[in-house]
Short mmCIF file of C-alpha atoms in Angstrom, two decimals:
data_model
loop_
_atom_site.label_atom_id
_atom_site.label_comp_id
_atom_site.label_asym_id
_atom_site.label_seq_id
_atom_site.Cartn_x
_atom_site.Cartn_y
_atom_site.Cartn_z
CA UNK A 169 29.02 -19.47 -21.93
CA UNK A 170 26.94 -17.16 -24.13
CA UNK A 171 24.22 -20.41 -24.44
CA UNK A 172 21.00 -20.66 -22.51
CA UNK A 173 22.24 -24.00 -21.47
CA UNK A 174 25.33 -22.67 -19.82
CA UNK A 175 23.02 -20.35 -17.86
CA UNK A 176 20.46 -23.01 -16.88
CA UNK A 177 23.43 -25.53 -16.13
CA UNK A 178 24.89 -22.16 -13.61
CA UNK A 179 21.45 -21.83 -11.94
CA UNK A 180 21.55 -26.09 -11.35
CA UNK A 181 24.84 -25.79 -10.01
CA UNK A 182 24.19 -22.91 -7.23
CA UNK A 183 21.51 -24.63 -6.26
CA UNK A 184 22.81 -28.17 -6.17
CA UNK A 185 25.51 -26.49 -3.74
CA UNK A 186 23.35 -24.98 -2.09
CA UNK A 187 21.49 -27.54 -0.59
CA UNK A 188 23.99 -30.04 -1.60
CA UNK A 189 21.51 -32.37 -3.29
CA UNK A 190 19.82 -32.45 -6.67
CA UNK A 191 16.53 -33.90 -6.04
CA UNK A 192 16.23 -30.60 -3.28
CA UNK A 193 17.42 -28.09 -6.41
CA UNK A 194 14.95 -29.59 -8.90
CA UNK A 195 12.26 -29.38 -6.62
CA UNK A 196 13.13 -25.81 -6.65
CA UNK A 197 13.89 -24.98 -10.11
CA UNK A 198 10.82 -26.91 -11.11
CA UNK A 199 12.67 -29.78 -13.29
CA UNK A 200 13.48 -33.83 -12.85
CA UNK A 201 16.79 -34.44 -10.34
CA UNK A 202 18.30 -36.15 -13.99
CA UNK A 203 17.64 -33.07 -15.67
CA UNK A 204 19.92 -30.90 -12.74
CA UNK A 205 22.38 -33.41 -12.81
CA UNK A 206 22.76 -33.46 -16.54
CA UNK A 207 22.88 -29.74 -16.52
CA UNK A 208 25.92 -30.30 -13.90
CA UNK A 209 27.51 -32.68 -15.92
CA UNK A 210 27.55 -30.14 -18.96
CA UNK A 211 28.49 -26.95 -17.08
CA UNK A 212 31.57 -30.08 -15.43
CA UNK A 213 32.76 -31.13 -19.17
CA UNK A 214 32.82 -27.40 -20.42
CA UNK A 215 35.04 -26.31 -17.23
CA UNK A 216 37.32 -29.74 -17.93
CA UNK A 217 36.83 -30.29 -13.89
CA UNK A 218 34.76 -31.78 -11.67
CA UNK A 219 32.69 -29.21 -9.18
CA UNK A 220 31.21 -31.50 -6.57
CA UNK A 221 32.58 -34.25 -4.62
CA UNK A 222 29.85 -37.31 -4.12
CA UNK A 223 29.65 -38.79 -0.29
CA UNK A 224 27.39 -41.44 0.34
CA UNK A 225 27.22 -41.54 4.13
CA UNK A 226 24.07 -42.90 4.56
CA UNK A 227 22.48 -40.96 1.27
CA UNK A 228 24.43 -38.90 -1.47
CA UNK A 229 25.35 -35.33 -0.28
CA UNK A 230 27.40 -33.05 -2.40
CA UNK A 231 30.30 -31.52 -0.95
CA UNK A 232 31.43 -28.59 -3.70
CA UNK A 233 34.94 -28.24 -4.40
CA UNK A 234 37.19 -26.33 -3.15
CA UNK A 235 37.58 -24.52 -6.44
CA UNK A 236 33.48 -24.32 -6.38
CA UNK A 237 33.41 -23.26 -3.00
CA UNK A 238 35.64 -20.16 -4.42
CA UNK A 239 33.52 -19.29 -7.40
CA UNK A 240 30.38 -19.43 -5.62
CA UNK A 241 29.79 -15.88 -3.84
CA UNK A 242 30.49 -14.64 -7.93
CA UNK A 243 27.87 -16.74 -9.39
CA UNK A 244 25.40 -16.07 -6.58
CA UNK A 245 26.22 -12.27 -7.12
CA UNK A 246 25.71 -12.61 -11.13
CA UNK A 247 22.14 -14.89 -10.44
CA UNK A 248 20.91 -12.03 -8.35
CA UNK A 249 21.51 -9.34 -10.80
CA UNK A 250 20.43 -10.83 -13.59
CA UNK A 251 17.09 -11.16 -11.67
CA UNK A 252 17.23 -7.71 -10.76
CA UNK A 253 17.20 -6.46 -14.11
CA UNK A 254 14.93 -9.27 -15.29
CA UNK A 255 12.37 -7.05 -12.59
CA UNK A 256 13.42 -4.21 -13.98
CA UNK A 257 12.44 -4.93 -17.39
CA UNK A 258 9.34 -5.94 -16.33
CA UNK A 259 8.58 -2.66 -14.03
CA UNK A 260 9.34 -0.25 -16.69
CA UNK A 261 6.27 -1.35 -18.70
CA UNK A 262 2.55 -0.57 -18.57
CA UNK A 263 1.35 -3.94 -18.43
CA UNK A 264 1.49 -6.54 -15.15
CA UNK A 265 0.65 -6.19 -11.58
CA UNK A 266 0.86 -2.69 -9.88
CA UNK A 267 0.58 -3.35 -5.71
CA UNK A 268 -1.36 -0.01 -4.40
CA UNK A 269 -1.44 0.33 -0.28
CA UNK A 270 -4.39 2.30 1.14
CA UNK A 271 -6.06 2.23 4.61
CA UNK A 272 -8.92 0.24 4.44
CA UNK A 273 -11.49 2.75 5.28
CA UNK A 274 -9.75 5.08 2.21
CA UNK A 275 -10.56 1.85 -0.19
CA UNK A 276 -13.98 1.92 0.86
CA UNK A 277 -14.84 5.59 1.00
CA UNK A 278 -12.88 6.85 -2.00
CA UNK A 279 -10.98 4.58 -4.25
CA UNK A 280 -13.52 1.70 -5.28
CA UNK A 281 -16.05 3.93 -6.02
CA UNK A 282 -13.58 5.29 -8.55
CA UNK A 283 -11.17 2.38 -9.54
CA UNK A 284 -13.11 1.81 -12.80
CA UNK A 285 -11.93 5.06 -13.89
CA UNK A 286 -8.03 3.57 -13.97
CA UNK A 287 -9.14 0.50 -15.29
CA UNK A 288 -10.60 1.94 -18.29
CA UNK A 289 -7.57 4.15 -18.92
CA UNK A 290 -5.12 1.71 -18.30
CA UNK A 291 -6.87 -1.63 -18.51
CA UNK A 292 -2.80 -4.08 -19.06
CA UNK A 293 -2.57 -2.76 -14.88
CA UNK A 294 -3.65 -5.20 -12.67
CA UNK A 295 -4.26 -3.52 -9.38
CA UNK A 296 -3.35 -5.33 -6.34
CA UNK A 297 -4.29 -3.10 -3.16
CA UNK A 298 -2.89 -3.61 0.02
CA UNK A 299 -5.22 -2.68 2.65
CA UNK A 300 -3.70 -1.94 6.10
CA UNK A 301 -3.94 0.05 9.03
CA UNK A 302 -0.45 -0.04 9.91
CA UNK A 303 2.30 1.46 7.47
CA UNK A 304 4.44 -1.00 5.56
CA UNK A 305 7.66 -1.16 4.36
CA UNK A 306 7.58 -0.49 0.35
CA UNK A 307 10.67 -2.58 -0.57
CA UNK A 308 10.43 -5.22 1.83
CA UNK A 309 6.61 -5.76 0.92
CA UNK A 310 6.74 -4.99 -3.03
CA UNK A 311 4.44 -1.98 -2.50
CA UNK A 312 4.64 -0.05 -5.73
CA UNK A 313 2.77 3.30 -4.49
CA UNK A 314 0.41 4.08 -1.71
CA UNK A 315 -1.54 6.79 -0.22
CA UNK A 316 -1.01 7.92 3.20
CA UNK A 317 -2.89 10.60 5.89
CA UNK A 318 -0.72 12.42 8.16
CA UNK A 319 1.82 15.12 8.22
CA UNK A 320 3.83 13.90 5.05
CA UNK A 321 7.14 12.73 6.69
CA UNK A 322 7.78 8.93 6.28
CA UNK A 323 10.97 6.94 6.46
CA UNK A 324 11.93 5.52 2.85
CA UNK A 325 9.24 7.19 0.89
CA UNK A 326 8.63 10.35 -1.64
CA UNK A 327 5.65 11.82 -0.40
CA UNK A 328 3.99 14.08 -2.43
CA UNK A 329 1.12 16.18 -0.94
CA UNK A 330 -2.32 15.36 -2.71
CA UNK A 331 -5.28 16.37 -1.09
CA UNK A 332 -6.31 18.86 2.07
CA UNK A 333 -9.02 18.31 3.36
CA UNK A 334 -11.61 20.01 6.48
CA UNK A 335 -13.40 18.22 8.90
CA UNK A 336 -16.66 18.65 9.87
CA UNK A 337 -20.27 16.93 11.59
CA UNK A 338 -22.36 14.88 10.14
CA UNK A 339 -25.10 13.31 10.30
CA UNK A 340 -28.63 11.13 9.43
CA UNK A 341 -31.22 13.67 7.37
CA UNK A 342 -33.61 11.89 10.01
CA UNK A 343 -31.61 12.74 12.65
CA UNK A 344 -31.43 16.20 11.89
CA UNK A 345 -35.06 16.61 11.81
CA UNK A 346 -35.42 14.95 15.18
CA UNK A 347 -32.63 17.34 16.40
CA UNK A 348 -34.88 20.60 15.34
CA UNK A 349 -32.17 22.27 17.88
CA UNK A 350 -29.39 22.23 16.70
CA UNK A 351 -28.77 25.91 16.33
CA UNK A 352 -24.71 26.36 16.99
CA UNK A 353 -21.91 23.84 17.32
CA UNK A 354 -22.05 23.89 21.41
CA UNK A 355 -25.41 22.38 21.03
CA UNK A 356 -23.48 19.25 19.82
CA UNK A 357 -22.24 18.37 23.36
CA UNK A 358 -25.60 17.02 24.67
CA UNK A 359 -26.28 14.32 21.69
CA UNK A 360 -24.48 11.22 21.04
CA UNK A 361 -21.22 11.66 19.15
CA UNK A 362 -19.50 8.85 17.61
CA UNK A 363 -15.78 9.46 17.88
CA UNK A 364 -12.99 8.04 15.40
CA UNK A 365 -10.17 6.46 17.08
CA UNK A 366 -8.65 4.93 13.56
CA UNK A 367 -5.39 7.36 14.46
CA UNK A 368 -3.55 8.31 17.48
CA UNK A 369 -4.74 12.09 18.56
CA UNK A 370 -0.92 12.68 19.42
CA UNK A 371 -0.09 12.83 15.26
CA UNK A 372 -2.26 15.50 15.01
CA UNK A 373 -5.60 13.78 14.29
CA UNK A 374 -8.75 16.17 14.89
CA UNK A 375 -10.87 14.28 17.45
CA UNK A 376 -14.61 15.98 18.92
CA UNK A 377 -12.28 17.46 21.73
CA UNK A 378 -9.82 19.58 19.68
CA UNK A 379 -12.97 20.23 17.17
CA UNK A 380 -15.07 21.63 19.87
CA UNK A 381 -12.42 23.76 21.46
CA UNK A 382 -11.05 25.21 18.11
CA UNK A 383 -14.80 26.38 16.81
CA UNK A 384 -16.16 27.46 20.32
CA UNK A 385 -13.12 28.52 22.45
CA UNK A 386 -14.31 26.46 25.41
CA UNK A 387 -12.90 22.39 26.52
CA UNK A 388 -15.89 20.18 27.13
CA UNK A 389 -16.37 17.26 28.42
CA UNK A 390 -17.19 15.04 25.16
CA UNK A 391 -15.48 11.90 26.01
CA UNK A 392 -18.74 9.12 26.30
CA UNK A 393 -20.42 8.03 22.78
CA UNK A 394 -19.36 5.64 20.59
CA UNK A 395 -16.00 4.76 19.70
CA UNK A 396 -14.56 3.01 16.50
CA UNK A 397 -11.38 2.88 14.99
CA UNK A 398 -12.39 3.15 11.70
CA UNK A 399 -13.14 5.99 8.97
CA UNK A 400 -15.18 4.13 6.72
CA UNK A 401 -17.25 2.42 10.27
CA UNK A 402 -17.91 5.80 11.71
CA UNK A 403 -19.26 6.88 8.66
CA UNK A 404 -21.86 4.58 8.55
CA UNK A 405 -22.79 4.69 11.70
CA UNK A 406 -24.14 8.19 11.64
CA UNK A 407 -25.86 7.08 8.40
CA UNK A 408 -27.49 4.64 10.13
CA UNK A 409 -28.43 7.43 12.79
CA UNK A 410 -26.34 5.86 15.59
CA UNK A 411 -25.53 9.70 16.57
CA UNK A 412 -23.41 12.34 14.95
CA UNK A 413 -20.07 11.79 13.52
CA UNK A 414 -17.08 13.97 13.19
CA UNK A 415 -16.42 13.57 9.39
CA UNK A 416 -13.43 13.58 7.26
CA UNK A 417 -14.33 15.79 4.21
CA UNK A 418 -12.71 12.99 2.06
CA UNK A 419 -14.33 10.16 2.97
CA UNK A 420 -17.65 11.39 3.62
CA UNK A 421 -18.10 13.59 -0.14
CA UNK A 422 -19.83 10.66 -1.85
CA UNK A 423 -22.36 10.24 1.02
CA UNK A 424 -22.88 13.92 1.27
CA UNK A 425 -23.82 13.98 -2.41
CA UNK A 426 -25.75 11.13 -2.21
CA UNK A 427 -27.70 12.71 0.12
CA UNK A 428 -26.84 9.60 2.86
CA UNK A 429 -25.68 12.29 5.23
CA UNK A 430 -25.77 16.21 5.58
CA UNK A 431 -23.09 18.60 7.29
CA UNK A 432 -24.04 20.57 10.10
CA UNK A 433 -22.67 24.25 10.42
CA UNK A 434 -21.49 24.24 7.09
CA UNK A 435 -20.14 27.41 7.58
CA UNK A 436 -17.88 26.34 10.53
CA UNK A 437 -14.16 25.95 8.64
CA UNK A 438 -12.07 23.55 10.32
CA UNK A 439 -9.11 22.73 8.14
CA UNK A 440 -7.48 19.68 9.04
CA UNK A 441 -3.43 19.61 9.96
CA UNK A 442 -2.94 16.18 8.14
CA UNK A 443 -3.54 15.76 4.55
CA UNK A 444 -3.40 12.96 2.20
CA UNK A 445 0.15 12.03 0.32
CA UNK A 446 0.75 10.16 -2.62
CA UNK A 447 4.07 7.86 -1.71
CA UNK A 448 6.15 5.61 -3.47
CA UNK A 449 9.94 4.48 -3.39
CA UNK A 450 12.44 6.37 -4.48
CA UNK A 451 13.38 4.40 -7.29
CA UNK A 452 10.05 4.62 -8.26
CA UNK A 453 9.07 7.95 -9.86
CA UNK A 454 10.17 6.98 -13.66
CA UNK A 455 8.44 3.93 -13.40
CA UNK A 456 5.37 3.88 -16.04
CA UNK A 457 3.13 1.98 -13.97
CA UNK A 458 3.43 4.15 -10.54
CA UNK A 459 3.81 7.27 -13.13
CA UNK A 460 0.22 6.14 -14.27
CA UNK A 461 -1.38 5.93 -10.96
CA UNK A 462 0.12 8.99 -9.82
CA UNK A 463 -1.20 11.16 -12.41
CA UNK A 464 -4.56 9.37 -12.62
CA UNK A 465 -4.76 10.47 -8.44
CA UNK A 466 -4.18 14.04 -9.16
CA UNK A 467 -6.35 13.97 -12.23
CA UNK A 468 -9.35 12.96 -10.28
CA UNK A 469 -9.18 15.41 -7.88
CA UNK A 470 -8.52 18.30 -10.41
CA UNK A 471 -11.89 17.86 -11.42
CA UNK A 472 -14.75 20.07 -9.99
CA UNK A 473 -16.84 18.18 -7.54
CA UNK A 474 -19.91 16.89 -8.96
#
């Protein structure tokens, strides 16, 4: 049974039991319905019995036998983990497909602009990025490592901290010279504010309210503006002047260099009580592939700022 063709002619037979046909397992293992049942027929003459009964009620169904029927679960079992270490083998190399989850707004703001950096350094990595607003399960999904914002606790993951970050206003250079009055954060209340609703405020999430109360000590009424549920959207909608945003330091440093936007009361601190987290599955952390992204994510932000 050491021969390729013994394990082919094992894979045939599961699957010929299975769905107790051969033309249905050859569709599936991508060969002719001869080829399966040759492959049968071998793995049958090597045993010295016969492993399926043939009915012909109507059209031929294969009933396994009873002695089959008993070795089955075993086979299935030994399939499976040859498969698993097949995966294996191909995880714990630097080359093939590396699936990378990130919020959609983080791919825009922070990680394209950069991704050539990875690719040069490790160009056999194919990223794949997953880009959703909801969290997703790693193993059911095949999500090698992620990044996440919040408070760092997540069900099935290692989350390492990676980056704090403040939050502050922004907004248009035009609109700052058209807003000549602007002279302490309370002024803020009487313009337009465009408020983020990508996360729930419960989790933590600093909205214009908790801002505005933190740096002035009073609640205000700051409720009307405009309203979008996305990072990356709110961004660009102060940059397009639309009124004045309350940024996430992360997102916004490329546009703040670029000179797209400016930050008002720069030296108003507000740290923010979420950070970002580098997470992966536990069964990940040796792997050379999620190893490389890893340290390429701190590496980038060990630089100075530019």
């Amino acid at each position: 049974m050491k021969s390729i063709v013994h394990l082919n002619a094992l894979r045939a037979f599961e699957a010929s039991a299975r769905y107790q046909s051969f033309s249905a397992a050859a569709s599936e293992l991508n060969v002719t319905p001869a080829a399966v049942g040759q492959l049968v027929r071998t793995l049958e003459l090597w045993l010295g019995t016969a492993l399926f009964h043939r009915s012909s009620s109507g059209k031929v169904r294969l009933i396994a036998t009873a002695a089959a029927e008993a070795a089955l679960p075993d086979i299935r079992a030994g399939l499976e983990r040859l498969s698993l270490g097949l995966e294996r083998l191909k995880e714990n190399t630097y080359g093939g497909v590396l699936t990378v989850t990130v919020s959609p707004a983080f791919a825009a703001k922070w990680l394209l602009p950069r991704i050539e950096g990875f690719h040069s350094a490790w160009p056999d990595i194919d990223l794949r990025l997953d880009t959703q607003l909801r969290a997703v399960d790693f193993q059911a999904q095949r999500i090698d490592i992620g990044v996440r914002y919040g408070g760092g606790n997540w069900p099935g993951v290692i989350a390492e901290k990676w980056l704090d970050e403040e939050v502050y206003p922004v907004c248009a250079p035009a609109l700052m010279t058209a807003q000549a009055e602007l002279q302490q954060p309370i002024n803020l209340a009487s313009h337009t504010l465009i408020h983020d609703l990508s996360m729930d405020s419960q989790s933590g999430f600093t909205t214009w309210e908790t801002w505005f109360e933190s740096v002035t000590g009073k609640k205000l009424a700051v409720e009307r503006g405009l309203k979008i549920n996305n990072s990356a959207a709110v961004l660009q909608a102060a940059i397009d002047g639309q009124g004045i945003a309350l940024a996430r330091g992360v997102m916004a440093q490329d546009d703040l260099a670029a000179g797209r936007l400016i930050r008002l009361f720069p030296d108003v601190n507000f740290p923010s009580p979420l950070a970002y987290y580098i997470v992966y599955r536990p069964d990940g952390s040796d792997r050379p592939k999620v190893k490389a992204f890893r340290d390429w994510m701190f590496k980038c932000v060990s630089r100075p700022a530019v």
